[in-house]
Short mmCIF file of C-alpha atoms and ligand atoms in Angstrom, two decimals:
data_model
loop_
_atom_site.label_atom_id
_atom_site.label_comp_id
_atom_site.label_asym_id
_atom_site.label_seq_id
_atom_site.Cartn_x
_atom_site.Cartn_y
_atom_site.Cartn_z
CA UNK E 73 -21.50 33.61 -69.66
CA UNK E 74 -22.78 36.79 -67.47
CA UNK E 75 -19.84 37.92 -65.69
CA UNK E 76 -21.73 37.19 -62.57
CA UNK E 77 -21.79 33.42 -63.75
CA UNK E 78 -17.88 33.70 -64.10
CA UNK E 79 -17.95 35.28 -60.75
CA UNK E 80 -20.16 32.41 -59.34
CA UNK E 81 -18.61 29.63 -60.87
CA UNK E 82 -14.63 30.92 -59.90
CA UNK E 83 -15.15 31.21 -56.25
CA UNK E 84 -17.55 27.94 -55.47
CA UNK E 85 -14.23 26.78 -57.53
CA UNK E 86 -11.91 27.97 -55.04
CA UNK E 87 -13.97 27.21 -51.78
CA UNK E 88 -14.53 23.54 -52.99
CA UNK E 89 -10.39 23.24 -53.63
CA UNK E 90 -9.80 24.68 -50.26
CA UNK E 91 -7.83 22.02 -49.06
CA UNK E 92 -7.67 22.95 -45.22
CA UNK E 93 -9.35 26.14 -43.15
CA UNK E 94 -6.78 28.56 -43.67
CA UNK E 95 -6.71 27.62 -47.78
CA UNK E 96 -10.96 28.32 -46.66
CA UNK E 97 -10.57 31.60 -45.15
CA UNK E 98 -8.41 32.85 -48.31
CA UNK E 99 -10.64 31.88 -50.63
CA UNK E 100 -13.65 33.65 -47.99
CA UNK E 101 -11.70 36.87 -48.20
CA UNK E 102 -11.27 36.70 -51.97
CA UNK E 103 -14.68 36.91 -52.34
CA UNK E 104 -16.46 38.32 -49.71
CA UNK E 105 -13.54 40.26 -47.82
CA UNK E 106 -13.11 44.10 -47.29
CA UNK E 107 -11.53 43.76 -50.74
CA UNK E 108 -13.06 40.90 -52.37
CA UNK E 109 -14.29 40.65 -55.54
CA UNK E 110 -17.95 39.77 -54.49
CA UNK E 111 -17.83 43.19 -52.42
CA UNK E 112 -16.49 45.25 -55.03
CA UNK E 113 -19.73 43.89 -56.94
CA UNK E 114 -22.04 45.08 -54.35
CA UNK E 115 -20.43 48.16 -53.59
CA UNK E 116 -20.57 49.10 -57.33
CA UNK E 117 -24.52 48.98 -57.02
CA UNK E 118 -24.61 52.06 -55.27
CA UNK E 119 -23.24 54.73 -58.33
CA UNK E 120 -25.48 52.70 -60.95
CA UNK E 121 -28.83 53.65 -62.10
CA UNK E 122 -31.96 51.89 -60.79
CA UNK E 123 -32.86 49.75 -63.36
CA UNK E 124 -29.10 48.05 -64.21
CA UNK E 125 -29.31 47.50 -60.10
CA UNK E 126 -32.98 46.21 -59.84
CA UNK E 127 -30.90 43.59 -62.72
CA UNK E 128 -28.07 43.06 -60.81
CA UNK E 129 -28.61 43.36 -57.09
CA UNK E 130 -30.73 40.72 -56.15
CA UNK E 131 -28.19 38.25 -58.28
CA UNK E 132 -25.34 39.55 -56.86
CA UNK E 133 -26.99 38.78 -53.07
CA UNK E 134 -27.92 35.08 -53.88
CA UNK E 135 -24.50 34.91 -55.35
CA UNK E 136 -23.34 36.35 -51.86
CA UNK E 137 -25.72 33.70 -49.85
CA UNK E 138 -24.84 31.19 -51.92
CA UNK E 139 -21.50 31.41 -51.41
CA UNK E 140 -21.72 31.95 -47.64
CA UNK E 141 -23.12 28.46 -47.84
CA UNK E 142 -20.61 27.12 -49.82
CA UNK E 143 -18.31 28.23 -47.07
CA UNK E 144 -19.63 26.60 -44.07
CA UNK E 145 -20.21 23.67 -45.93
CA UNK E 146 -16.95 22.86 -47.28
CA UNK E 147 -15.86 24.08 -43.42
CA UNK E 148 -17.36 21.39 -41.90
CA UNK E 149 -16.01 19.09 -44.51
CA UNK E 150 -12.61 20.13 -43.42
CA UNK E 151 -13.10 19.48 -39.70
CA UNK E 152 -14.91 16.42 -40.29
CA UNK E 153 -11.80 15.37 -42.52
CA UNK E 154 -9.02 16.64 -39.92
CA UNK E 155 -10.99 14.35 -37.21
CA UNK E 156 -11.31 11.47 -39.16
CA UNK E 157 -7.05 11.97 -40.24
CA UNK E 158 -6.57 12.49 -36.58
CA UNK E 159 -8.52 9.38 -35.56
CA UNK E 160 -6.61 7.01 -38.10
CA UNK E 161 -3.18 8.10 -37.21
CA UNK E 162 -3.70 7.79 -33.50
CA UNK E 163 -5.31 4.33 -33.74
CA UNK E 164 -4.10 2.17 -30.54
CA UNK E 165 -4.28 -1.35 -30.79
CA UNK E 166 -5.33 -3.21 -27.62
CA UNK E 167 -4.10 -6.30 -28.49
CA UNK E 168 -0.80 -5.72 -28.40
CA UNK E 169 0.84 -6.85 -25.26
CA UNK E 170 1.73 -4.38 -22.22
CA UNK E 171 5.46 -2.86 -21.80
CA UNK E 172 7.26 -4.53 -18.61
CA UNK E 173 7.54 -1.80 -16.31
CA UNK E 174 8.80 -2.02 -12.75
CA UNK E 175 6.42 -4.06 -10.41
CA UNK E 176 6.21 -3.31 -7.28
CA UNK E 177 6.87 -6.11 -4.74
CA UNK E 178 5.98 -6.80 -1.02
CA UNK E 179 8.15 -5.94 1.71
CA UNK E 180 9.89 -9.37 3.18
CA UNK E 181 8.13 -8.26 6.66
CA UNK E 182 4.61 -7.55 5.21
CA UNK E 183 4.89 -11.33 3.63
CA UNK E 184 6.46 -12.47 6.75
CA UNK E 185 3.07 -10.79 8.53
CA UNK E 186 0.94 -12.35 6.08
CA UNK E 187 2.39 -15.99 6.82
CA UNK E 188 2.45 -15.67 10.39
CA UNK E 189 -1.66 -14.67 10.35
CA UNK E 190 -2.70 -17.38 7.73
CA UNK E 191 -0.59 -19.83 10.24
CA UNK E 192 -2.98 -18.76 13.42
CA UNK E 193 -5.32 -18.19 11.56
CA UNK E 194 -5.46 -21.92 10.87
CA UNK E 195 -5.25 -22.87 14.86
CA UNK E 196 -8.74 -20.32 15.22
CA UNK E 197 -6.58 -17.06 16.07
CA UNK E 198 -8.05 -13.80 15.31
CA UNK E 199 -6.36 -10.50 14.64
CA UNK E 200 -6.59 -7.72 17.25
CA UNK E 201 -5.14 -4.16 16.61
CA UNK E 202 -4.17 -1.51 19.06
CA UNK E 203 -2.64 2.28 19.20
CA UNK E 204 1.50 2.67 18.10
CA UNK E 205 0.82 5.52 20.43
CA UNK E 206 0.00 3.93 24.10
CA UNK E 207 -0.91 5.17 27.41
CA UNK E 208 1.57 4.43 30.00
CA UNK E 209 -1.17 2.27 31.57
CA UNK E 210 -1.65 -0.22 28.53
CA UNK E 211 2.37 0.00 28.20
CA UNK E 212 3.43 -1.00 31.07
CA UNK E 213 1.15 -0.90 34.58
CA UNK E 214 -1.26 -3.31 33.47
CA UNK E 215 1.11 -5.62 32.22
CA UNK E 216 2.38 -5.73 35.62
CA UNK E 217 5.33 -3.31 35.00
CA UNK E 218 4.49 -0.55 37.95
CA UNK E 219 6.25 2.65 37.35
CA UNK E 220 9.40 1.64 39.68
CA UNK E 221 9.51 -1.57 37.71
CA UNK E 222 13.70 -2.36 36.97
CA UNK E 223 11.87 -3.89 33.38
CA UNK E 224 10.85 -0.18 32.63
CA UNK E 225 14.52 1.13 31.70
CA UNK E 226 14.99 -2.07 29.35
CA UNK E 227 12.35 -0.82 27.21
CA UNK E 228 14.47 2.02 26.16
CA UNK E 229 10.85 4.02 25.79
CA UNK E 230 9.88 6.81 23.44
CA UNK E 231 8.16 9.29 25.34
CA UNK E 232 5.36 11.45 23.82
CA UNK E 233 4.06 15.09 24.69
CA UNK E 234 0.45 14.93 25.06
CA UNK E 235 -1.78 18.35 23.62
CA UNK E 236 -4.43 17.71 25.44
CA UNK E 237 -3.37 19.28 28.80
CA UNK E 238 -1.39 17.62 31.15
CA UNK E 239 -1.55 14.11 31.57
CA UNK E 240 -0.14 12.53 34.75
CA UNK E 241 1.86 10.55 32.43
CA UNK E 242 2.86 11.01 29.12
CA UNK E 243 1.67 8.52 26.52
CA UNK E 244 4.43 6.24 25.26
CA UNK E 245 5.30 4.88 21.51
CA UNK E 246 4.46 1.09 22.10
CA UNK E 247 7.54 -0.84 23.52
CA UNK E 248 5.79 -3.85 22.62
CA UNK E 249 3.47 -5.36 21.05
CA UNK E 250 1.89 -6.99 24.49
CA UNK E 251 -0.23 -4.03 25.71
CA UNK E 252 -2.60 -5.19 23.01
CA UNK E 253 -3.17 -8.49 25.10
CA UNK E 254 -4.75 -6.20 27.23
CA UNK E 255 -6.77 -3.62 24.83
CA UNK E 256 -8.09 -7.06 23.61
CA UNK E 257 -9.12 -8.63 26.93
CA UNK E 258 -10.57 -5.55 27.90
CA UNK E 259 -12.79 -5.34 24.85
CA UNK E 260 -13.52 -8.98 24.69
CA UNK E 261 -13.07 -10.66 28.17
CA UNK E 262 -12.32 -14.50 27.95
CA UNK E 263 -12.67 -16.76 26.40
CA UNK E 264 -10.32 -15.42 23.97
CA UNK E 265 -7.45 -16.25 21.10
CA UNK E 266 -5.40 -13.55 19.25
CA UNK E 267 -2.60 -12.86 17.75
CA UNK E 268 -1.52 -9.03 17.12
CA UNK E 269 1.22 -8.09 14.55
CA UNK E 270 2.05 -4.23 14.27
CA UNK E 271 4.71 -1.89 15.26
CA UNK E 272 6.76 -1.36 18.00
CA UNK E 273 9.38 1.64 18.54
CA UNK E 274 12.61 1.35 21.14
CA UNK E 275 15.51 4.01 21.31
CA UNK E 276 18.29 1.94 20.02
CA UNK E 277 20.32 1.20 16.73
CA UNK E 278 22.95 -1.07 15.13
CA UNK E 279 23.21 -3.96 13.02
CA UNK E 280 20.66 -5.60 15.10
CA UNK E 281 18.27 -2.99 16.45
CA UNK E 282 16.39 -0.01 14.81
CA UNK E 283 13.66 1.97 16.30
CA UNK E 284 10.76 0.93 15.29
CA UNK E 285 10.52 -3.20 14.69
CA UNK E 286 8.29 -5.53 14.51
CA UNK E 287 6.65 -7.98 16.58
CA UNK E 288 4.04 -10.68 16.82
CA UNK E 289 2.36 -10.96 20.69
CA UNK E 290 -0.36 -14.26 21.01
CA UNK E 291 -2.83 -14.71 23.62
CA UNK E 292 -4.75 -17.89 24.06
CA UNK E 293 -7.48 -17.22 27.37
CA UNK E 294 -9.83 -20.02 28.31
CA UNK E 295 -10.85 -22.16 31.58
CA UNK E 296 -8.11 -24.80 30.80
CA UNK E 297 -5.66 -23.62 28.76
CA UNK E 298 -1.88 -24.99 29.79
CA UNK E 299 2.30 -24.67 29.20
CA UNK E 300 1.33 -27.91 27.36
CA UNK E 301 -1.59 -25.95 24.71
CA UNK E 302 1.67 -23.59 24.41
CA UNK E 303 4.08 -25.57 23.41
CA UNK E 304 1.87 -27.25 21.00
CA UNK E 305 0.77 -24.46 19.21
CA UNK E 306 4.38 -22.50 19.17
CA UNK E 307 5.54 -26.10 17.44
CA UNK E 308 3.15 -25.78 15.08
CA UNK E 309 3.92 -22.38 14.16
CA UNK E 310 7.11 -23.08 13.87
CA UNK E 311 6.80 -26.36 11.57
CA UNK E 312 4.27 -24.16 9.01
CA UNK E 313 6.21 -21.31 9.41
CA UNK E 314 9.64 -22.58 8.48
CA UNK E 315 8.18 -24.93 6.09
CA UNK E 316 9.85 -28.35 7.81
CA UNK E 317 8.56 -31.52 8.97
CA UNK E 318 9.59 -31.28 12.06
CA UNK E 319 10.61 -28.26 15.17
CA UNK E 320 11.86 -29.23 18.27
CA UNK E 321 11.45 -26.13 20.61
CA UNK E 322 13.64 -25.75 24.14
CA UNK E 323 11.60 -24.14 26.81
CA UNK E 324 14.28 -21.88 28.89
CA UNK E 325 13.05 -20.77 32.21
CA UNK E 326 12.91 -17.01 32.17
CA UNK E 327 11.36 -13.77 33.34
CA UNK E 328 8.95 -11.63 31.98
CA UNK E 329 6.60 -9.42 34.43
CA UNK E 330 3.07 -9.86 32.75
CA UNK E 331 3.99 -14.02 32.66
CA UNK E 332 4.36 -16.78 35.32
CA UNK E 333 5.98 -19.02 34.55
CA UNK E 334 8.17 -17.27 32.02
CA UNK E 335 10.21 -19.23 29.01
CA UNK E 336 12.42 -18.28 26.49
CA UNK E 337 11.89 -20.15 23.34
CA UNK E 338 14.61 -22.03 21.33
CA UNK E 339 14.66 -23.87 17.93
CA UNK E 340 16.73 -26.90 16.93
CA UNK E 341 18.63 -25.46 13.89
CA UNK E 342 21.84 -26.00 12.44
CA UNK E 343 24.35 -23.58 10.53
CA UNK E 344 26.01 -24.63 7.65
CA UNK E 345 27.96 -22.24 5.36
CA UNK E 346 26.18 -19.61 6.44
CA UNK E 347 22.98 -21.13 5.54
CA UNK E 348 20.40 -21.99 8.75
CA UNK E 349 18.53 -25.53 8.39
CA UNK E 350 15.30 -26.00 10.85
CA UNK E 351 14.42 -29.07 12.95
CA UNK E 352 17.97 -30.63 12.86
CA UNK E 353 21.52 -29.59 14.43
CA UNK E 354 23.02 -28.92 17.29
CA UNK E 355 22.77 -25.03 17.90
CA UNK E 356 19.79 -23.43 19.54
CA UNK E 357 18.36 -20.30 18.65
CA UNK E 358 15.87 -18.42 20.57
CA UNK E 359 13.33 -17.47 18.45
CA UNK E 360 10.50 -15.84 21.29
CA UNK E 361 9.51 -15.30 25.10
CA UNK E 362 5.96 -16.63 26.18
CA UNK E 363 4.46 -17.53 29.13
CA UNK E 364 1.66 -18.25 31.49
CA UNK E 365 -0.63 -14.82 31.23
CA UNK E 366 0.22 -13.36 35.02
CA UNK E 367 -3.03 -13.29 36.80
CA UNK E 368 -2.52 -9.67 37.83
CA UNK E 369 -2.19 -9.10 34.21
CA UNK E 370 -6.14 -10.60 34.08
CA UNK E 371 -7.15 -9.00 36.99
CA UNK E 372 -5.87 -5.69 35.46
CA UNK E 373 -8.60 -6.74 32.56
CA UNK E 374 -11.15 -7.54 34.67
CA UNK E 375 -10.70 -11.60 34.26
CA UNK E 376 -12.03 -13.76 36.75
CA UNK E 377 -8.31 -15.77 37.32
CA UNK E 378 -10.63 -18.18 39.36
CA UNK E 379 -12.22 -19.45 36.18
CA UNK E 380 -9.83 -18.28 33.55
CA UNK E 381 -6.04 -18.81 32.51
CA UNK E 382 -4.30 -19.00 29.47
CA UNK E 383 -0.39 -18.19 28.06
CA UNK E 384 1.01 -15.19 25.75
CA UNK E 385 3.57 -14.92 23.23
CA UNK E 386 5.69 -12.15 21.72
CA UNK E 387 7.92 -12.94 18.29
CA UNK E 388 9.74 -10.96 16.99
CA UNK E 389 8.63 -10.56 12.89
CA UNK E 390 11.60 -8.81 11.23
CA UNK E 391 14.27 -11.49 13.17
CA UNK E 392 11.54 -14.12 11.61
CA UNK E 393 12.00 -12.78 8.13
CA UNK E 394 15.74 -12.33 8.72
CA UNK E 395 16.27 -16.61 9.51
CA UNK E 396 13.48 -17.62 6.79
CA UNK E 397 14.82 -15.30 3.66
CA UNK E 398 18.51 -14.80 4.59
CA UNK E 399 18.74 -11.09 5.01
CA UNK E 400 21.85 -10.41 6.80
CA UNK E 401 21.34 -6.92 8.10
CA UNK E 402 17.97 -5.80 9.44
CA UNK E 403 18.76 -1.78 8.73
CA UNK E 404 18.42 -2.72 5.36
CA UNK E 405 14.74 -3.40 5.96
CA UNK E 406 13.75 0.23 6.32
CA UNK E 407 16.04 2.00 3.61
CA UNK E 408 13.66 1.59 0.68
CA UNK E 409 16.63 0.69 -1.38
CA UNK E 410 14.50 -0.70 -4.74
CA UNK E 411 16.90 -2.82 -6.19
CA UNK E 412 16.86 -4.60 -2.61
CA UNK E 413 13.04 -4.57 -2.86
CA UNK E 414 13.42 -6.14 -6.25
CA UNK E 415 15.56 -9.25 -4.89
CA UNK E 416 13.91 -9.66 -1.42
CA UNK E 417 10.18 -8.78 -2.25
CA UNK E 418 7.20 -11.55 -2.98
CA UNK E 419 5.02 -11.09 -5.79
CA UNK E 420 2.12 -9.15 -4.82
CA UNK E 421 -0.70 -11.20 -5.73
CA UNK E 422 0.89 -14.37 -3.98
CA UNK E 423 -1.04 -14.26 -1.08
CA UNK E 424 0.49 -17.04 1.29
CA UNK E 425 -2.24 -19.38 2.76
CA UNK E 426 -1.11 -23.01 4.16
CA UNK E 427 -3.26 -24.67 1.53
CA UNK E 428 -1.31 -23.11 -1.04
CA UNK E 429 2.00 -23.00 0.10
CA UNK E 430 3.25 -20.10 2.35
CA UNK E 431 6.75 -18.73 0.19
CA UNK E 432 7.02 -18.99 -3.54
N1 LIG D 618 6.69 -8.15 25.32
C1 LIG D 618 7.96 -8.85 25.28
C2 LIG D 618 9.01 -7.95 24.66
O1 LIG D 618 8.72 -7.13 23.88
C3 LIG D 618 7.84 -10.12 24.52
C4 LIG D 618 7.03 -11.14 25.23
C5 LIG D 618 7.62 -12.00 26.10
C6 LIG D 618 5.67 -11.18 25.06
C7 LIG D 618 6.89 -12.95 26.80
C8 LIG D 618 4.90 -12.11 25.76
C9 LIG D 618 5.53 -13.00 26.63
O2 LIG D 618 3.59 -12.19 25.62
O3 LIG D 618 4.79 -13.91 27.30
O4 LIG D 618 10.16 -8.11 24.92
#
């Protein structure tokens, strides 16, 4: 064997047995380095005589480009072989069934929110939506609360600075939920039938009272629309909502400045061991104010009173959730306390409807 055969067959040797790309790169710079064999070869060529180099060179050069070949051959090999390696090992299988991890729930009043719409929903109620931020107007003046009202200091109102110049009034946070009766009327005139859930902000705080709450307001519009329509449909509610055969409602005589007549609203309950029981009993508990819409309320909304009347509602949501789930404090409503979450919160893909059941 030549000793460029021994040469030729020795490295292909060693690049084939590379077993990974830095084994590769050795067995590269054995050969073909600075100081590699293969070099040495080709650097000898230069002190011999012409006709052992016109031998020996052009050999020497295949052997060179045939072992640069060799090279990024078996280096593709090698990656090909480290993806494949890399592949199997991080193999996932997708049957295998998912971890439990903590699932989120929904909030006792955003269920509570849900139930009350699918229940007027059901009696042809739509939803209407208005500002948290409202002008004094929508607050209180066209509900029939002028600004030396006495009802105006009740409300316990959040002020807000306006930016854009100086208003005559500052807006308000919403004190209710009622000044949507009017954003409604005004968009939709009469006949008309809404209920609007949202938020509604008051300076005040204990057990009983944070500052921002939540309430339900109804407004039923139309050319005959009576106490007697109300009382039918707050029954109703009330049967669906509390999931009971039967709610007997007391109708209080009250005051309210957008309604007239004014009621306060009380349900037949009983309390035993700490535990309330609907439709039965002999305590009362008021549950709501409504009333017959006031006509200057309409007239505020452009409403013909000739032609149209109609009563209004306000509930209050989180006092709601508070009777139907048990929850004894209603600060704990807004801590974001998870583990409270976890034992008061409804599945999130339970959406109530009355077909279906409204609490699972
Ligand atoms: N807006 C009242 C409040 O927040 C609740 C209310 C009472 C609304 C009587 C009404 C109503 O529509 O007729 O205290």
């Amino acid at each position: 064997m030549s000793d460029i055969d021994r040469l030729r067959s020795d490295h292909l040797r060693a690049v084939s047995e590379a077993r990974d790309e830095a084994a590769l790169e050795q067995a590269r710079l054995q050969a073909l380095g600075r100081k590699g064999e293969i070099s040495k070869h080709l650097r000898a060529l230069g002190g011999m005589d012409p006709g052992e180099r016109k031998l020996r060179a052009p050999a020497l050069n295949r052997l060179k480009s045939d072992l640069q070949g060799a090279i990024a051959l078996r280096k593709r090999q090698l990656i090909e072989q480290a993806l494949d390696a890399q592949i199997e090992s991080e193999v996932v299988d997708v049957t295998l069934p998912g971890r439990p991890r903590r699932q989120g729930s929904v909030h006792p009043v955003s269920q509570t929110i849900e139930e009350v719409s699918a229940i007027f929903a059901d009696m042809g109620f739509g939803i209407a939506e208005g500002p948290d931020i409202e002008t004094d107007w929508h607050n209180f003046d066209a509900l029939n609360i002028p600004p030396d009202h006495p009802a105006r200091q009740e409300h316990d109102t959040f002020f807000v600075r306006s930016f854009k110049g100086r208003q005559e009034r500052p807006n308000v946070l919403r004190t209710h939920m009622s000044p949507v009766q009017i954003r409604a009327l005004t968009a939709q005139g009469a006949p008309i039938r809404v209920i609007a859930p949202g938020r509604v902000y008051r300076c005040d705080y204990d057990q009983t009272h944070t500052p921002m709450f939540h309430q339900v307001e109804g407004l039923a519009i139309d050319r005959d629309v009576t106490m007697a329509n109300l009382k039918w449909v707050l029954e109703e509610f009330c049967r669906a909502f509390f999931e009971v055969e039967q709610a007997e409602l007391r109708f209080r005589a009250s005051h309210f400045p957008f309604t007239e007549p004014s009621a306060e609203v009380d349900l037949r309950c009983s309390w035993k061991e700490g535990k309330l029981t609907v439709g039965e009993g002999d305590d009362w508990m008021e549950i709501l104010g409504s009333g017959m819409v006031h006509p200057n309320v309409l007239e505020a909304c452009g409403i013909d009173t000739d032609v149209h009347q109609g009563f209004a509602f306000g509930i209050g949501i989180d006092r709601l959730a508070m009777l139907k789930y048990g929850i004894p404090d209603l600060r704990d409503f807004f801590d974001s306390n998870l583990e409270w979450l976890e034992h008061y919160g409804f599945l999130p893909l339970d959406v109530p409807a009355l077909h279906s059941g409204l609490s699972r």
